[in-house]
PDB file of C-alpha atoms in Angstrom:
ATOM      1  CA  UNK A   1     -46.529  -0.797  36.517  1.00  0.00           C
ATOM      2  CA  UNK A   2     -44.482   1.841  34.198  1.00  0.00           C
ATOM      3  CA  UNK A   3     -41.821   4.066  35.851  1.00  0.00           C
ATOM      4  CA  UNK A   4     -43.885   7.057  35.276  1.00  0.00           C
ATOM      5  CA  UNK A   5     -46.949   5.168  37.780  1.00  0.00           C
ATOM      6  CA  UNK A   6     -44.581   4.233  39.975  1.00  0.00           C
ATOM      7  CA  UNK A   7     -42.873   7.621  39.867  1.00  0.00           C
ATOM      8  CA  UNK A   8     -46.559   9.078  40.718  1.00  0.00           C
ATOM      9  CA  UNK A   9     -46.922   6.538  43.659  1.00  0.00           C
ATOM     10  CA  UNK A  10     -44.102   7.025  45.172  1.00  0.00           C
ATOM     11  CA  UNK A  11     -44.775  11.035  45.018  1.00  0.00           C
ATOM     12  CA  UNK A  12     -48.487   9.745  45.789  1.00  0.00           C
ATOM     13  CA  UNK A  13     -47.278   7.757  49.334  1.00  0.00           C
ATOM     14  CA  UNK A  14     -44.683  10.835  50.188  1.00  0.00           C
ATOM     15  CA  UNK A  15     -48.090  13.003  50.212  1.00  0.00           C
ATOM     16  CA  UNK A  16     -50.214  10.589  52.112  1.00  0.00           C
ATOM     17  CA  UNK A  17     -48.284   9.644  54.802  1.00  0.00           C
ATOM     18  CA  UNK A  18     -47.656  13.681  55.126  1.00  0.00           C
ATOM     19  CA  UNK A  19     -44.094  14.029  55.697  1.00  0.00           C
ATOM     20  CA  UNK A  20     -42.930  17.302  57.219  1.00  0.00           C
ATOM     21  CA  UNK A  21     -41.038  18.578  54.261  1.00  0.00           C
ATOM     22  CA  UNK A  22     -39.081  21.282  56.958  1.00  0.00           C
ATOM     23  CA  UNK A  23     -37.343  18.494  58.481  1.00  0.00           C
ATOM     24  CA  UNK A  24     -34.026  17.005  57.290  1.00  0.00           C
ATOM     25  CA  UNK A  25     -35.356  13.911  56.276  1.00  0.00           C
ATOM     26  CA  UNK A  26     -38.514  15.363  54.788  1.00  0.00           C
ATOM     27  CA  UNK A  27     -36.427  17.319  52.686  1.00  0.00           C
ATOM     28  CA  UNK A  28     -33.945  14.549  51.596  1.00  0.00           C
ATOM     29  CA  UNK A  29     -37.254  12.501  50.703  1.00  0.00           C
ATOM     30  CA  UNK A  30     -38.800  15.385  48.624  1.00  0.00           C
ATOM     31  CA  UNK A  31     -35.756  15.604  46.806  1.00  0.00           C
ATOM     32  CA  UNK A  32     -35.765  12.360  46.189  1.00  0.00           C
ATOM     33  CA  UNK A  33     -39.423  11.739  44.702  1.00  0.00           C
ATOM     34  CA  UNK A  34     -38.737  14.864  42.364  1.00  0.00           C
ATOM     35  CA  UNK A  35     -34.903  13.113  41.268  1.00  0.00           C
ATOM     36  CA  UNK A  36     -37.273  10.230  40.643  1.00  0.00           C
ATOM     37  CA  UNK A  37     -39.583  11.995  38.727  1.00  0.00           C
ATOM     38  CA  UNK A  38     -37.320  13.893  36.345  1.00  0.00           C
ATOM     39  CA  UNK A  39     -35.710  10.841  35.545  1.00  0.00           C
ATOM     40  CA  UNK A  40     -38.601   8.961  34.735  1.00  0.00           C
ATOM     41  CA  UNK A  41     -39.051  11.935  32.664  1.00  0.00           C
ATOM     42  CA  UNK A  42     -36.204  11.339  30.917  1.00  0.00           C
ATOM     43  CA  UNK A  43     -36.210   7.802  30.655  1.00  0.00           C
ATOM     44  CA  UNK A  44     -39.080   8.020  28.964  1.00  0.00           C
ATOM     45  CA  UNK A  45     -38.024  10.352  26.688  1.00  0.00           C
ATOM     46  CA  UNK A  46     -34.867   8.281  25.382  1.00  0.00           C
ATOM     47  CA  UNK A  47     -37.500   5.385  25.047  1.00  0.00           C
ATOM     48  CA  UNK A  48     -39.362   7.044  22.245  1.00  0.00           C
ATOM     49  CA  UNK A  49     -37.052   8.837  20.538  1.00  0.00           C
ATOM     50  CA  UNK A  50     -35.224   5.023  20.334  1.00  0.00           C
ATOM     51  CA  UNK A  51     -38.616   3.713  18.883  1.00  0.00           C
ATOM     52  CA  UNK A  52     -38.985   6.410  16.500  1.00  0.00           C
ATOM     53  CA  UNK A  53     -35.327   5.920  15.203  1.00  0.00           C
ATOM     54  CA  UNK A  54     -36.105   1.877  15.183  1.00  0.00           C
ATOM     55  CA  UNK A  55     -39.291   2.744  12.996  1.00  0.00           C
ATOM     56  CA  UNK A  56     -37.092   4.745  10.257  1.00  0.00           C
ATOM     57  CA  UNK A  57     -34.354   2.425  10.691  1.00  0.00           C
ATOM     58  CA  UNK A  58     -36.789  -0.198   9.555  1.00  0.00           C
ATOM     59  CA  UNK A  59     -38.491   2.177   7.048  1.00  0.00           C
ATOM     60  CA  UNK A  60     -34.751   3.033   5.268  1.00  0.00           C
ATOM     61  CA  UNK A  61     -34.351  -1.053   5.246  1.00  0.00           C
ATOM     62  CA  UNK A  62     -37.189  -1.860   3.410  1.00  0.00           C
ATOM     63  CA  UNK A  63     -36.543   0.920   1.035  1.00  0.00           C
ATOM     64  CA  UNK A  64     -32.956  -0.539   0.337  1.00  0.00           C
ATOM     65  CA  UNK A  65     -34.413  -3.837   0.483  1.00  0.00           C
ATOM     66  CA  UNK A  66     -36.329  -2.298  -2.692  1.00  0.00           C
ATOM     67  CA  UNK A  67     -33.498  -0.555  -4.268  1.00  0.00           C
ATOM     68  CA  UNK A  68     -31.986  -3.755  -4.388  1.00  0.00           C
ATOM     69  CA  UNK A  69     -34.559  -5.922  -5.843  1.00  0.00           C
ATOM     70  CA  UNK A  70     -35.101  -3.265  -8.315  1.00  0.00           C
ATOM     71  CA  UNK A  71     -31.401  -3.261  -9.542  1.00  0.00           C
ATOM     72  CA  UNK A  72     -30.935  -6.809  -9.238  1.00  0.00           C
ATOM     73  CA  UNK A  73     -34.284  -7.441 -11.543  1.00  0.00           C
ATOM     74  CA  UNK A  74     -32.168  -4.381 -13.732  1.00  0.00           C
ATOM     75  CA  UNK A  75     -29.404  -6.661 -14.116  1.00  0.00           C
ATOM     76  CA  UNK A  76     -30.943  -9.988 -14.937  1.00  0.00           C
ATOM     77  CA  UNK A  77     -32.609  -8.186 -17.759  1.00  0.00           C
ATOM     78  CA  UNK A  78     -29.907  -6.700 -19.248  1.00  0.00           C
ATOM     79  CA  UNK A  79     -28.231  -8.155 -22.186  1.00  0.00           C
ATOM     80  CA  UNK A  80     -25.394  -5.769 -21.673  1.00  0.00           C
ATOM     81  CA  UNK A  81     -24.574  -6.929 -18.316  1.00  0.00           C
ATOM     82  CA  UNK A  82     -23.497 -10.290 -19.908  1.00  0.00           C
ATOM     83  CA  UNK A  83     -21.111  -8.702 -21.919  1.00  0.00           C
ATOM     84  CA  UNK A  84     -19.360  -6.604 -19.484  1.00  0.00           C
ATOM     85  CA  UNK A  85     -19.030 -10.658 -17.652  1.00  0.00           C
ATOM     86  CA  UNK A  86     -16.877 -11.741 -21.055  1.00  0.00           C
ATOM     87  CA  UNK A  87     -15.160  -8.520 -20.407  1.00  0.00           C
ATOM     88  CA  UNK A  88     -14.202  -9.206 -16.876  1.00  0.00           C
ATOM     89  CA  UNK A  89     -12.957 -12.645 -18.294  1.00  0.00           C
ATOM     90  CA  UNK A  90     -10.638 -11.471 -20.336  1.00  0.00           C
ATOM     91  CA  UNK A  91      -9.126  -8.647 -18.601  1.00  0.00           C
ATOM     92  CA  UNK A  92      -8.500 -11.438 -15.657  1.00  0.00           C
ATOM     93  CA  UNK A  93      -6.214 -13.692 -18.609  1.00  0.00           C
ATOM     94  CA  UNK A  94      -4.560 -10.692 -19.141  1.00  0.00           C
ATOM     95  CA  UNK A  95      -3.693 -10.136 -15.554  1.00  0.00           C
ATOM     96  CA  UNK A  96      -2.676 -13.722 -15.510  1.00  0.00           C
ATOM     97  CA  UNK A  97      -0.255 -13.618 -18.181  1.00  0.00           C
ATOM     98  CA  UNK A  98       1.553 -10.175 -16.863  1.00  0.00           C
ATOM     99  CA  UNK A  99       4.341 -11.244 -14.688  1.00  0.00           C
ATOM    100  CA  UNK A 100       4.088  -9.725 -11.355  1.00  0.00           C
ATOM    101  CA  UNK A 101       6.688 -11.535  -9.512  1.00  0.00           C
ATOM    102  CA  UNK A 102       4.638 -12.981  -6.332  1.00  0.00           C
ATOM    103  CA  UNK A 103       6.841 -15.620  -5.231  1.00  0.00           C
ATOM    104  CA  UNK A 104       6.459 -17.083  -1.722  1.00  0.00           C
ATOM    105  CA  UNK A 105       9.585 -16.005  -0.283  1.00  0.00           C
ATOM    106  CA  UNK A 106       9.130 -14.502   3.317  1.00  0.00           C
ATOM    107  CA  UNK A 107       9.959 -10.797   4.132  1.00  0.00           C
ATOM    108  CA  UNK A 108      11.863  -9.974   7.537  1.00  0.00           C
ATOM    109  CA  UNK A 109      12.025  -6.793   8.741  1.00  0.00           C
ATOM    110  CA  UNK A 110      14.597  -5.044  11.445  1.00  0.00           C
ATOM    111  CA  UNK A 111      14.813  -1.802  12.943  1.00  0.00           C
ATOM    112  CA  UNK A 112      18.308  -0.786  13.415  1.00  0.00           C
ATOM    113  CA  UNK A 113      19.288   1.418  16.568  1.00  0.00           C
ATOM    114  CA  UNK A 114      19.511   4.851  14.047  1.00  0.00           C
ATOM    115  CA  UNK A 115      16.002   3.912  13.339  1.00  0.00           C
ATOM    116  CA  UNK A 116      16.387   2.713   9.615  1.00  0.00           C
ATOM    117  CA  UNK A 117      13.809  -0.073   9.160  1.00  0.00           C
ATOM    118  CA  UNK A 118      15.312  -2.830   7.046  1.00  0.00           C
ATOM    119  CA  UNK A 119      13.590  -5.493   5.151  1.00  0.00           C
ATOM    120  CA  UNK A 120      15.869  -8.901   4.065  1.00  0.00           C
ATOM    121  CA  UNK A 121      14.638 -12.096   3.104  1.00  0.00           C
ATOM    122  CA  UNK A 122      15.706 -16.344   4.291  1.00  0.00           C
ATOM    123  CA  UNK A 123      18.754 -16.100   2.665  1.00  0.00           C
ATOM    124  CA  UNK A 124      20.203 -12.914   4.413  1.00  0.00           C
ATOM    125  CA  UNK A 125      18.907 -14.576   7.689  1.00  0.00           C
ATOM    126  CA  UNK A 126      20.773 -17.572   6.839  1.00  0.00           C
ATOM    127  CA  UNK A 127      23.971 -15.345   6.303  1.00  0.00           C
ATOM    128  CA  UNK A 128      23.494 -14.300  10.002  1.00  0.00           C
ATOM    129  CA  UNK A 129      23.528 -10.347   9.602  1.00  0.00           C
ATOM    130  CA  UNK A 130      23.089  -7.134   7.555  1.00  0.00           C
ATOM    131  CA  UNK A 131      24.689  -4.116   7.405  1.00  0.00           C
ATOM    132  CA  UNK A 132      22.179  -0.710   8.325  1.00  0.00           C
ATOM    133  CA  UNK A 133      23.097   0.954   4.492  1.00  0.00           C
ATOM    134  CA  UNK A 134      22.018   4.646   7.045  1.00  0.00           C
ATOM    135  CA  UNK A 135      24.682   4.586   9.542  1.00  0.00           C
ATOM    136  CA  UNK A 136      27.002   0.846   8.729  1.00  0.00           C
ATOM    137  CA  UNK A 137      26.317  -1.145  11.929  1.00  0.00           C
ATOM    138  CA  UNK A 138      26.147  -4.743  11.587  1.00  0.00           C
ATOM    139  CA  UNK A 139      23.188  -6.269  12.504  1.00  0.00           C
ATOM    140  CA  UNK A 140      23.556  -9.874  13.782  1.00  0.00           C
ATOM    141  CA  UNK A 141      21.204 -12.600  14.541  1.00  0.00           C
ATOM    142  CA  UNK A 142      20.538 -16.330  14.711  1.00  0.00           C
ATOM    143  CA  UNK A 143      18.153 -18.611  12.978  1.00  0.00           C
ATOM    144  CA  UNK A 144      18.090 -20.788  16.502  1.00  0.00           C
ATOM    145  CA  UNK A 145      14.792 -21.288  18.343  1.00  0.00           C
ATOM    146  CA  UNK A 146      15.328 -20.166  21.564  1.00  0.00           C
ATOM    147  CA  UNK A 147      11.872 -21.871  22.516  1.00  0.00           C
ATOM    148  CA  UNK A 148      12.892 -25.374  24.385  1.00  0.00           C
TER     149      UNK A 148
END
């Protein structure tokens, strides 16, 4: 049974059994079949605007799925494409032989008490402190696990 036949049932029983819709109850019971209707209403509502919004969700994926094929059958074809692949080649040995400096040398950062964030590498953490170059204090720390 859908929501909306059960709605009408329950709305259905409420009218056969002949409640006295003046009493308290009777009135707390109406209210209650009509709640029930307007949200079956309403559920049913959300239910197909979500399947029309499924069926052009599925309509836009086919028609990328498409757009796709199309441009991917573009590029197979196209003796150009090739070329710009050597091109890609050799702009990467170019990038290669630049020197960009990437060692592997960790970065540590500190935030002194002025707020001046301060970056230092293993060898000023072997040293055992740096000095905040905003307001001079010496910043001090230890290379000692403190995990047993």
């Amino acid at each position: 049974m859908t929501l909306s036949e059960k709605s009408a049932y329950l709305k259905g029983l409420m009218e056969g059994m002949k409640l006295d819709t003046e009493t308290n109850e009777g009135k707390l019971l109406a209210a209650i079949v009509d709640l029930l209707g307007d949200i079956t209403k309403t559920v049913s509502d959300v239910e197909e605007t979500t399947l029309a919004i499924s069926d052009e969700l599925d309509d836009i994926e086919e028609d990328l799925d498409e757009i796709y094929d199309y441009l991917a059958d573009e590029d197979e074809d196209d003796e150009d494409f090739d070329d710009y692949e050597d091109f890609d080649d050799e702009e990467d040995e170019d990038l290669e032989d630049e020197d960009f400096d990437f060692d592997d040398t960790t970065v540590y950062e500190v935030t002194c008490k002025c707020g001046e964030v301060i970056d230092f590498d293993e060898e000023t953490l072997e040293e055992g402190s740096i000095t905040c170059p905003n307001c001079g204090e010496v910043l001090e720390f230890t290379t000692e696990d403190t995990e047993e």
